[in-house]
Coordinates of C-alpha atoms in Angstrom, one line a residue:
Chain U
M15 CA -0.1 0.1 0.0
T16 CA 2.9 2.3 0.4
D17 CA 2.4 3.3 -3.4
A18 CA -0.9 4.7 -2.4
H19 CA 1.2 7.7 -1.1
S20 CA 3.1 8.2 -4.3
T21 CA 1.9 11.5 -5.9
S22 CA 3.0 10.3 -9.3
S23 CA -0.2 8.2 -9.4
R24 CA -2.3 11.2 -9.3
P25 CA -3.7 12.5 -12.7
P26 CA -1.4 15.4 -13.9
V27 CA -2.7 18.8 -13.6
R28 CA -4.4 19.9 -16.9
D29 CA -4.8 23.5 -16.2
W30 CA -3.4 25.2 -13.0
A31 CA -6.1 27.8 -13.1
N32 CA -9.1 25.5 -12.8
D33 CA -7.5 22.3 -11.6
W34 CA -4.6 23.2 -9.5
D35 CA -2.8 20.3 -7.2
H36 CA -0.3 21.1 -4.7
L37 CA 0.6 17.5 -4.7
D38 CA 1.8 17.5 -8.5
P39 CA 5.5 16.8 -9.1
R40 CA 5.6 20.2 -10.9
W41 CA 4.5 22.1 -7.9
Q42 CA 7.0 20.2 -5.8
A43 CA 9.8 21.0 -8.1
D44 CA 9.0 24.6 -8.7
P45 CA 5.8 26.4 -7.3
Y46 CA 7.1 30.0 -8.0
A47 CA 6.6 29.7 -11.7
I48 CA 3.0 28.4 -11.3
W49 CA 2.1 31.2 -8.8
D50 CA 3.8 33.8 -11.0
E51 CA 1.6 32.8 -14.1
L52 CA -1.6 32.4 -12.1
R53 CA -1.0 35.8 -10.4
A54 CA -0.9 37.5 -13.7
S55 CA -3.6 35.4 -15.6
C56 CA -5.8 34.2 -12.8
P57 CA -5.1 35.6 -9.4
V58 CA -7.6 33.3 -7.6
A59 CA -7.3 29.7 -9.2
H60 CA -9.6 27.1 -8.2
T61 CA -9.7 23.1 -8.3
D62 CA -12.3 20.4 -7.9
R63 CA -9.8 18.3 -6.3
F64 CA -9.7 18.2 -2.4
L65 CA -13.5 18.4 -2.5
G66 CA -13.0 22.0 -4.0
A67 CA -10.4 24.6 -2.9
Y68 CA -9.3 27.9 -4.0
L69 CA -5.7 29.4 -4.4
P70 CA -5.0 33.0 -4.1
T71 CA -1.8 34.1 -5.4
R72 CA -1.8 38.0 -4.9
Y73 CA -0.6 39.3 -1.5
A74 CA -3.8 41.7 -1.1
D75 CA -6.1 38.6 -1.6
V76 CA -4.0 36.4 0.9
K77 CA -4.1 39.3 3.5
A78 CA -7.9 39.9 3.2
I79 CA -8.7 36.5 3.6
A80 CA -6.2 36.0 6.6
Y81 CA -7.9 39.0 8.3
D82 CA -11.6 38.0 7.6
T83 CA -12.0 35.3 10.1
A84 CA -15.8 35.7 9.9
H85 CA -16.0 34.1 6.5
F86 CA -12.7 32.1 6.5
S87 CA -12.2 29.7 9.4
S88 CA -9.3 28.0 10.6
R89 CA -11.0 24.9 11.8
R90 CA -9.3 23.1 9.1
V91 CA -5.8 24.4 8.3
I92 CA -4.8 21.7 5.9
V93 CA -6.0 21.0 2.4
R94 CA -6.4 17.4 2.4
E95 CA -8.2 14.8 0.1
H96 CA -10.9 14.3 2.7
R97 CA -12.5 16.5 5.3
P98 CA -12.4 14.4 8.5
E99 CA -14.6 16.0 11.2
Q100 CA -12.0 18.1 13.2
A101 CA -9.2 15.8 12.3
S102 CA -7.0 16.8 15.1
P103 CA -7.9 20.3 16.7
A104 CA -4.5 22.0 17.8
P105 CA -5.2 25.2 19.5
P106 CA -4.9 28.1 18.9
I107 CA -4.0 27.5 15.2
T108 CA -7.3 25.6 14.6
S109 CA -9.3 28.3 16.7
D110 CA -11.5 31.2 15.6
P111 CA -12.5 34.3 17.4
P112 CA -13.8 34.8 20.1
R113 CA -12.0 31.5 21.7
H114 CA -8.8 32.0 20.0
K115 CA -7.3 34.9 21.7
A116 CA -7.4 33.5 25.4
L117 CA -6.0 30.2 23.9
K118 CA -3.2 31.9 22.1
Q119 CA -2.3 33.9 25.3
V120 CA -1.2 30.7 27.0
L121 CA 1.5 30.1 24.6
L122 CA 2.7 33.6 23.8
P123 CA 4.8 34.4 27.1
P124 CA 7.4 31.7 26.6
F125 CA 8.1 32.7 23.1
T126 CA 8.7 36.4 23.4
P127 CA 12.2 37.5 22.2
D128 CA 13.7 37.7 25.8
E129 CA 12.7 34.2 26.6
I130 CA 14.0 32.9 23.4
A131 CA 17.2 34.6 23.9
R132 CA 17.8 32.4 26.8
I133 CA 17.9 29.3 24.7
E134 CA 20.2 30.6 22.2
P135 CA 23.4 29.3 23.8
K136 CA 22.0 25.7 23.7
A137 CA 20.8 26.0 20.2
R138 CA 24.5 27.1 19.4
R139 CA 25.8 24.2 21.0
I140 CA 23.3 21.8 19.2
C141 CA 24.5 23.3 15.9
N142 CA 28.3 23.0 16.7
Q143 CA 27.9 19.3 17.9
L144 CA 26.1 18.4 14.6
I145 CA 28.8 20.0 12.6
D146 CA 31.5 18.1 14.7
D147 CA 29.9 15.1 13.4
F148 CA 30.4 15.4 9.7
I149 CA 32.7 18.3 9.1
A150 CA 35.7 15.9 8.6
D151 CA 33.8 14.1 6.0
G152 CA 34.2 16.8 3.4
G153 CA 30.5 17.0 2.7
C154 CA 27.1 15.9 4.1
D155 CA 23.4 15.9 3.4
A156 CA 22.9 19.1 5.3
A157 CA 19.0 18.5 5.3
Q158 CA 19.2 15.1 7.0
R159 CA 22.4 15.8 9.0
Y160 CA 22.0 19.4 10.1
S161 CA 18.9 21.5 9.5
R162 CA 16.6 18.5 10.4
H163 CA 18.0 18.1 14.0
I164 CA 18.1 21.8 15.1
P165 CA 14.6 22.6 15.8
V166 CA 13.8 19.0 17.0
R167 CA 16.2 19.2 19.8
V168 CA 15.7 22.7 20.8
I169 CA 11.6 22.2 21.1
A170 CA 12.4 18.9 22.9
A171 CA 14.4 20.8 25.4
M172 CA 11.8 23.4 25.7
L173 CA 9.0 20.9 26.1
G174 CA 11.0 19.0 28.6
V175 CA 11.2 15.6 26.5
P176 CA 14.2 13.6 25.7
E177 CA 16.1 14.8 22.5
E178 CA 16.3 11.2 21.7
D179 CA 12.8 10.9 20.9
G180 CA 13.3 13.2 17.7
D181 CA 13.3 10.6 15.0
L182 CA 9.8 9.9 16.6
Y183 CA 8.6 13.4 16.0
I184 CA 9.8 13.6 12.6
R185 CA 7.8 10.4 11.6
W186 CA 4.7 11.6 13.0
I187 CA 5.1 15.2 11.4
H188 CA 5.8 13.3 8.0
E189 CA 2.7 11.3 8.4
I190 CA 0.5 14.3 9.5
L191 CA 1.6 16.8 7.1
E192 CA 2.8 15.0 3.9
L193 CA 1.3 11.4 3.9
G194 CA -1.8 12.2 5.8
I195 CA -3.0 14.7 3.0
T196 CA -4.2 11.6 1.2
D197 CA -4.1 8.7 3.8
D198 CA -6.7 9.2 6.5
D199 CA -5.8 6.1 8.3
L200 CA -2.2 7.0 8.7
L201 CA -3.1 10.6 9.7
W202 CA -5.3 9.1 12.7
K203 CA -2.6 6.7 13.6
A204 CA 0.0 9.4 14.0
V205 CA -2.4 11.7 15.8
G206 CA -3.3 9.1 18.1
E207 CA 0.3 8.1 18.9
M208 CA 1.1 11.7 19.6
T209 CA -1.9 12.2 22.0
A210 CA -0.8 9.0 23.9
Y211 CA 2.8 10.2 24.1
F212 CA 1.8 13.6 25.6
S213 CA -0.9 12.2 28.0
A214 CA 2.0 9.9 29.4
E215 CA 4.3 13.0 29.7
I216 CA 1.4 15.1 31.3
D217 CA 0.9 12.1 34.0
K218 CA 4.5 12.2 34.9
R219 CA 4.2 15.9 35.7
R220 CA 1.0 15.7 37.9
G221 CA 2.0 16.6 41.4
A222 CA 5.6 16.9 40.2
P223 CA 5.7 20.1 38.0
R224 CA 8.8 20.8 36.0
Y225 CA 10.2 24.2 34.5
D226 CA 9.0 23.1 30.9
L227 CA 6.3 24.0 28.3
I228 CA 4.5 20.7 29.2
T229 CA 4.0 21.8 32.7
R230 CA 3.2 25.3 31.7
V231 CA 0.4 24.1 29.2
M232 CA -1.1 21.7 31.6
E233 CA -1.2 24.0 34.5
A234 CA -2.8 27.0 32.4
R235 CA -6.1 28.7 33.0
I236 CA -8.3 29.7 30.6
D237 CA -10.9 32.3 31.5
G238 CA -10.1 31.5 35.1
E239 CA -10.9 27.7 34.6
P240 CA -8.3 24.7 34.4
I241 CA -7.3 24.1 30.8
R242 CA -9.3 20.9 29.6
D243 CA -7.2 17.9 28.8
D244 CA -8.2 17.7 25.2
L245 CA -7.1 21.4 24.7
A246 CA -3.8 20.9 26.4
L247 CA -2.9 17.9 24.3
G248 CA -3.9 19.7 21.2
M249 CA -1.6 22.6 22.1
L250 CA 1.2 20.3 22.8
R251 CA 0.5 18.4 19.3
L252 CA 0.8 21.9 17.7
L253 CA 4.0 23.0 19.5
L254 CA 5.7 19.7 18.2
I255 CA 4.2 19.8 14.7
A256 CA 4.6 23.5 14.2
G257 CA 8.1 23.8 15.5
I258 CA 10.0 21.2 13.5
D259 CA 9.6 20.8 9.9
T260 CA 9.0 24.5 9.4
T261 CA 12.1 25.6 10.7
W262 CA 14.0 22.5 9.2
S263 CA 12.6 23.8 6.0
A264 CA 13.7 27.2 6.3
I265 CA 17.3 26.5 7.6
G266 CA 17.5 24.1 4.8
A267 CA 16.4 26.5 2.2
S268 CA 18.7 29.3 3.4
L269 CA 21.6 26.9 3.1
W270 CA 20.4 25.7 -0.2
H271 CA 20.6 29.5 -1.4
L272 CA 24.0 30.0 -0.1
A273 CA 25.4 26.9 -1.6
R274 CA 24.2 28.1 -5.0
T275 CA 25.1 31.6 -4.2
P276 CA 28.6 31.7 -2.6
S277 CA 28.9 35.4 -3.1
D278 CA 26.0 36.0 -0.7
A279 CA 27.8 33.5 1.8
Q280 CA 31.1 35.3 1.3
R281 CA 29.2 38.5 1.9
L282 CA 27.5 37.4 5.2
I283 CA 31.0 36.4 6.4
T284 CA 32.7 39.7 5.7
E285 CA 29.5 41.8 6.6
P286 CA 27.9 39.7 9.4
E287 CA 25.7 42.8 10.3
L288 CA 23.8 41.8 7.2
M289 CA 22.5 38.8 9.0
P290 CA 19.2 40.1 10.1
T291 CA 18.1 41.4 6.6
A292 CA 19.5 38.1 5.2
I293 CA 17.2 36.0 7.3
E294 CA 14.0 38.2 6.8
E295 CA 14.8 37.8 2.9
F296 CA 15.4 34.1 3.2
L297 CA 12.0 34.0 5.1
R298 CA 10.3 36.0 2.5
A299 CA 11.6 34.3 -0.6
Y300 CA 11.6 30.8 0.7
A301 CA 8.9 31.0 3.1
P302 CA 8.1 27.1 4.1
V303 CA 4.5 27.5 5.4
T304 CA 1.3 27.6 3.6
M305 CA -2.0 27.3 5.7
A306 CA -5.7 26.7 4.8
R307 CA -9.0 28.2 5.7
E308 CA -12.5 26.7 5.3
V309 CA -15.1 29.1 3.6
M310 CA -18.0 29.5 6.1
E311 CA -20.5 31.4 4.0
D312 CA -20.4 32.7 0.5
T313 CA -18.5 35.9 0.3
E314 CA -16.3 37.8 -2.1
V315 CA -12.8 39.2 -1.9
N316 CA -11.6 42.0 -3.9
G317 CA -14.4 41.1 -6.3
C318 CA -13.8 37.5 -6.5
P319 CA -16.5 35.1 -5.1
F320 CA -15.8 32.4 -2.6
K321 CA -18.3 29.7 -2.2
A322 CA -19.3 28.1 1.4
G323 CA -17.7 24.7 2.2
Q324 CA -14.8 25.2 0.0
M325 CA -11.3 25.2 1.3
V326 CA -8.6 27.9 0.5
L327 CA -5.1 27.4 0.3
L328 CA -3.6 30.5 2.0
S329 CA -0.1 30.6 0.3
F330 CA 1.9 33.0 2.2
P331 CA 4.9 32.0 0.2
A332 CA 3.0 33.2 -2.9
A333 CA 2.0 36.4 -1.3
N334 CA 5.7 36.9 -0.5
R335 CA 6.7 36.8 -4.3
D336 CA 4.0 39.3 -5.3
P337 CA 5.7 42.0 -7.4
A338 CA 2.8 44.4 -6.7
M339 CA 4.1 44.2 -2.7
F340 CA 7.8 43.6 -3.2
A341 CA 10.0 45.3 -5.5
R342 CA 12.1 42.5 -7.4
A343 CA 10.0 40.0 -6.0
D344 CA 11.8 37.2 -7.6
E345 CA 15.2 38.2 -6.6
V346 CA 16.8 37.1 -3.2
L347 CA 18.5 40.3 -2.0
I348 CA 20.2 39.7 1.4
D349 CA 20.3 43.4 2.1
R350 CA 16.8 44.1 1.3
K351 CA 15.7 47.0 3.7
I352 CA 12.1 47.1 3.3
N353 CA 10.6 43.6 3.7
P354 CA 7.1 43.3 5.5
H355 CA 6.8 39.7 4.5
A356 CA 4.1 37.3 5.5
A357 CA 6.3 34.2 6.1
F358 CA 4.8 34.0 9.7
G359 CA 1.2 34.8 8.6
L360 CA -0.8 37.8 8.8
G361 CA -3.5 38.7 11.4
I362 CA -4.5 37.0 14.6
H363 CA -2.7 33.7 13.8
R364 CA 0.7 35.2 13.7
C365 CA 3.2 32.2 14.4
V366 CA 3.7 31.9 18.0
G367 CA 7.2 30.5 17.5
S368 CA 8.4 33.3 14.9
N369 CA 11.0 34.4 17.5
L370 CA 12.3 31.0 18.0
A371 CA 12.5 30.4 14.4
R372 CA 14.4 33.5 13.7
M373 CA 16.9 32.8 16.5
E374 CA 17.4 29.0 15.2
M375 CA 17.8 30.2 11.6
T376 CA 20.4 32.9 12.5
V377 CA 22.4 30.6 14.8
A378 CA 22.3 27.7 12.3
I379 CA 23.6 30.1 9.5
E380 CA 26.2 31.7 11.7
E381 CA 27.6 28.6 13.1
W382 CA 27.6 26.9 9.7
L383 CA 29.5 29.7 8.0
R384 CA 31.9 30.0 10.9
R385 CA 32.9 26.5 10.6
I386 CA 32.1 25.8 6.8
P387 CA 32.7 28.9 5.0
E388 CA 33.1 27.4 1.4
F389 CA 30.4 24.8 0.3
R390 CA 28.4 24.0 -2.7
P391 CA 25.8 21.6 -4.1
D392 CA 27.1 18.1 -4.7
P393 CA 26.5 17.9 -8.5
G394 CA 26.3 14.0 -8.4
L395 CA 23.4 13.7 -6.0
P396 CA 19.9 15.0 -6.3
I397 CA 18.2 17.7 -4.0
T398 CA 14.6 16.6 -3.0
W399 CA 11.9 18.9 -1.7
S400 CA 9.1 17.9 0.8
E401 CA 5.5 18.1 -0.6
G402 CA 2.2 19.5 0.9
T403 CA 1.9 22.3 3.4
V404 CA 5.6 23.1 4.3
R405 CA 8.2 23.4 1.6
G406 CA 11.9 22.8 2.1
P407 CA 14.6 20.6 1.2
R408 CA 14.5 17.1 2.5
S409 CA 17.8 16.0 0.9
L410 CA 20.5 18.7 0.5
P411 CA 23.8 16.8 -0.5
L412 CA 26.8 19.4 -0.1
I413 CA 30.4 19.4 -0.6
F414 CA 32.6 21.6 1.5
A415 CA 35.4 23.9 0.3
A416 CA 35.9 25.0 -3.1
A417 CA 36.6 23.0 -5.9
Chain P
M5 CA 19.2 72.0 18.6
P6 CA 15.4 72.1 18.0
E7 CA 13.5 69.1 19.4
S8 CA 12.3 66.5 17.0
T9 CA 8.5 66.6 17.0
R10 CA 8.2 63.3 15.0
K11 CA 6.2 60.6 17.0
I12 CA 5.9 56.9 16.7
H13 CA 2.7 55.0 17.6
V14 CA 2.0 51.3 17.6
N15 CA -1.7 50.7 16.7
P16 CA -2.7 47.9 19.4
D17 CA -5.6 46.7 17.5
K18 CA -3.3 45.8 14.4
C19 CA -0.2 44.7 16.3
Q20 CA 0.2 40.8 16.2
G21 CA 3.6 40.5 17.9
H22 CA 5.8 40.1 14.8
N23 CA 8.6 41.9 16.7
R24 CA 10.1 43.6 13.6
C25 CA 9.9 47.2 15.1
K26 CA 11.6 46.1 18.2
A27 CA 14.5 44.2 16.3
L28 CA 15.0 47.1 14.2
A29 CA 14.6 50.1 16.6
P30 CA 15.0 48.7 20.3
E31 CA 15.3 52.3 21.6
L32 CA 11.7 53.0 20.4
F33 CA 9.6 50.0 21.1
E34 CA 9.1 47.7 24.1
L35 CA 7.0 44.5 24.4
D36 CA 4.3 43.3 26.8
E37 CA 4.2 39.9 28.3
F38 CA 2.6 38.3 25.1
G39 CA 5.3 40.0 22.9
N40 CA 3.2 42.8 21.5
A41 CA 4.9 46.1 20.8
R42 CA 4.2 49.7 22.1
E43 CA 6.1 52.7 21.7
V44 CA 8.5 53.7 24.5
G45 CA 7.2 56.7 26.5
D46 CA 5.1 59.2 24.4
G47 CA 6.5 58.0 21.3
T48 CA 8.7 60.9 20.4
V49 CA 11.6 60.0 18.3
P50 CA 14.9 61.4 19.3
R51 CA 17.0 63.2 16.9
G52 CA 19.2 60.6 15.1
L53 CA 16.7 57.7 15.4
E54 CA 14.5 59.0 12.5
K55 CA 15.9 56.5 10.2
K56 CA 15.2 53.6 12.5
A57 CA 11.7 54.7 13.1
A58 CA 10.9 54.8 9.4
L59 CA 12.4 51.3 8.9
A60 CA 10.3 50.0 11.8
R61 CA 7.2 51.4 10.3
A62 CA 8.0 50.1 6.9
N63 CA 8.8 46.7 7.8
C64 CA 5.5 45.9 10.1
P65 CA 3.7 43.1 8.3
E66 CA 0.5 44.5 9.9
F67 CA 1.2 47.9 9.0
A68 CA 0.6 48.8 12.8
V69 CA 3.4 51.2 13.2
E70 CA 2.3 54.9 12.7
L71 CA 4.6 57.8 12.4
A72 CA 3.4 61.4 12.4
G73 CA 5.0 64.7 12.4
E74 CA 7.9 66.2 10.8
D75 CA 11.3 67.4 11.9
R76 CA 11.5 71.3 12.7
R77 CA 14.4 72.5 10.7

């Protein structure tokens, strides 16, 4: 049955404006060309696949939909083949107003810049331990041996669970965010395993609180009442799912860019003060996260009708490439000064972990450039990309030092 | 030296805590316990920080940072 997951068995897209499919191999290989063409010809595309879904590609439309929480609900945030009833609530990302705010306020305080700065030394140590393991080899798959492990180990430390469980988390996330788009059974199995895992971790802390995120979530009060177990478990699932392959992808895409653009790598080494604008530019140009909304009642966005019951693929990455919003939108300019990008979303669902993601990206790139200043793609090995909701390199073979 | 009359203000209904303003102009912004920004003091932009104030406004993804007034020359 493993072939059932293969996207190559899907009918090829015949027309991106009326039959788009984000699991099509052409999307996986290069979505930017597809979005650019749609933005110019049919800025809100539609497909009958996935039980019906829209695809806006202009910044203005993506923003209007993100802000209109009355018509566009977050109760489903992934475009899947089927619509399982509340597949796996992961508050607050799957919450709408008025419930959303109180739920989000549980998670915000441990993710402020000051709190995240306390974790930075640990992130730097993790990066250096990873580099120690492969630097003598003269090359490595940077997605599998470097970028993949950094967010897993950091979020495990924050949650208060063993770093060694990282492989388990990576499998669950693959099953929920990629394979689970077309395979309901696998989706439910992964959600069930995750829930059981966190239930056990909560039980360990009953009467024995620790200084970690699991304790914080289980002891949270919402509107003065103790948090319900199902909400706490949903939040913990979210913290694990949202914090891992997203940042894995962002670090990987940044390294991919620097490997192919050694002049930018050298510039960051000689002008380290450019790091903040470079990180924001990598976030804009290679934004990894696409969310979704469900249309709750018929409405219009900038003159385009949206029908109730349909899904919307809310492509922040496409919005970030809109030339109406960003000058030279298709170029990566590491010193771009004006860059109000939407990589972390727009409106009330702004990514809770944005400060953590920025810190991890910055530390991962800084430590890599410090220890491996010269590197390039290995011409003999393929680079592969994820599919579905989060975009980033899953295999990134690099050779160290100039040829 | 004449005082600057340029003032910066974070619209609390628009701010979603992206933290771009605080990163670009830490002298001009502070964060609450949830990471949402507000201007320091009454928002007066001291001389020499006009450029940072303008950058903070231009980079806010929610367009929550408002800048009013002109330098008195």
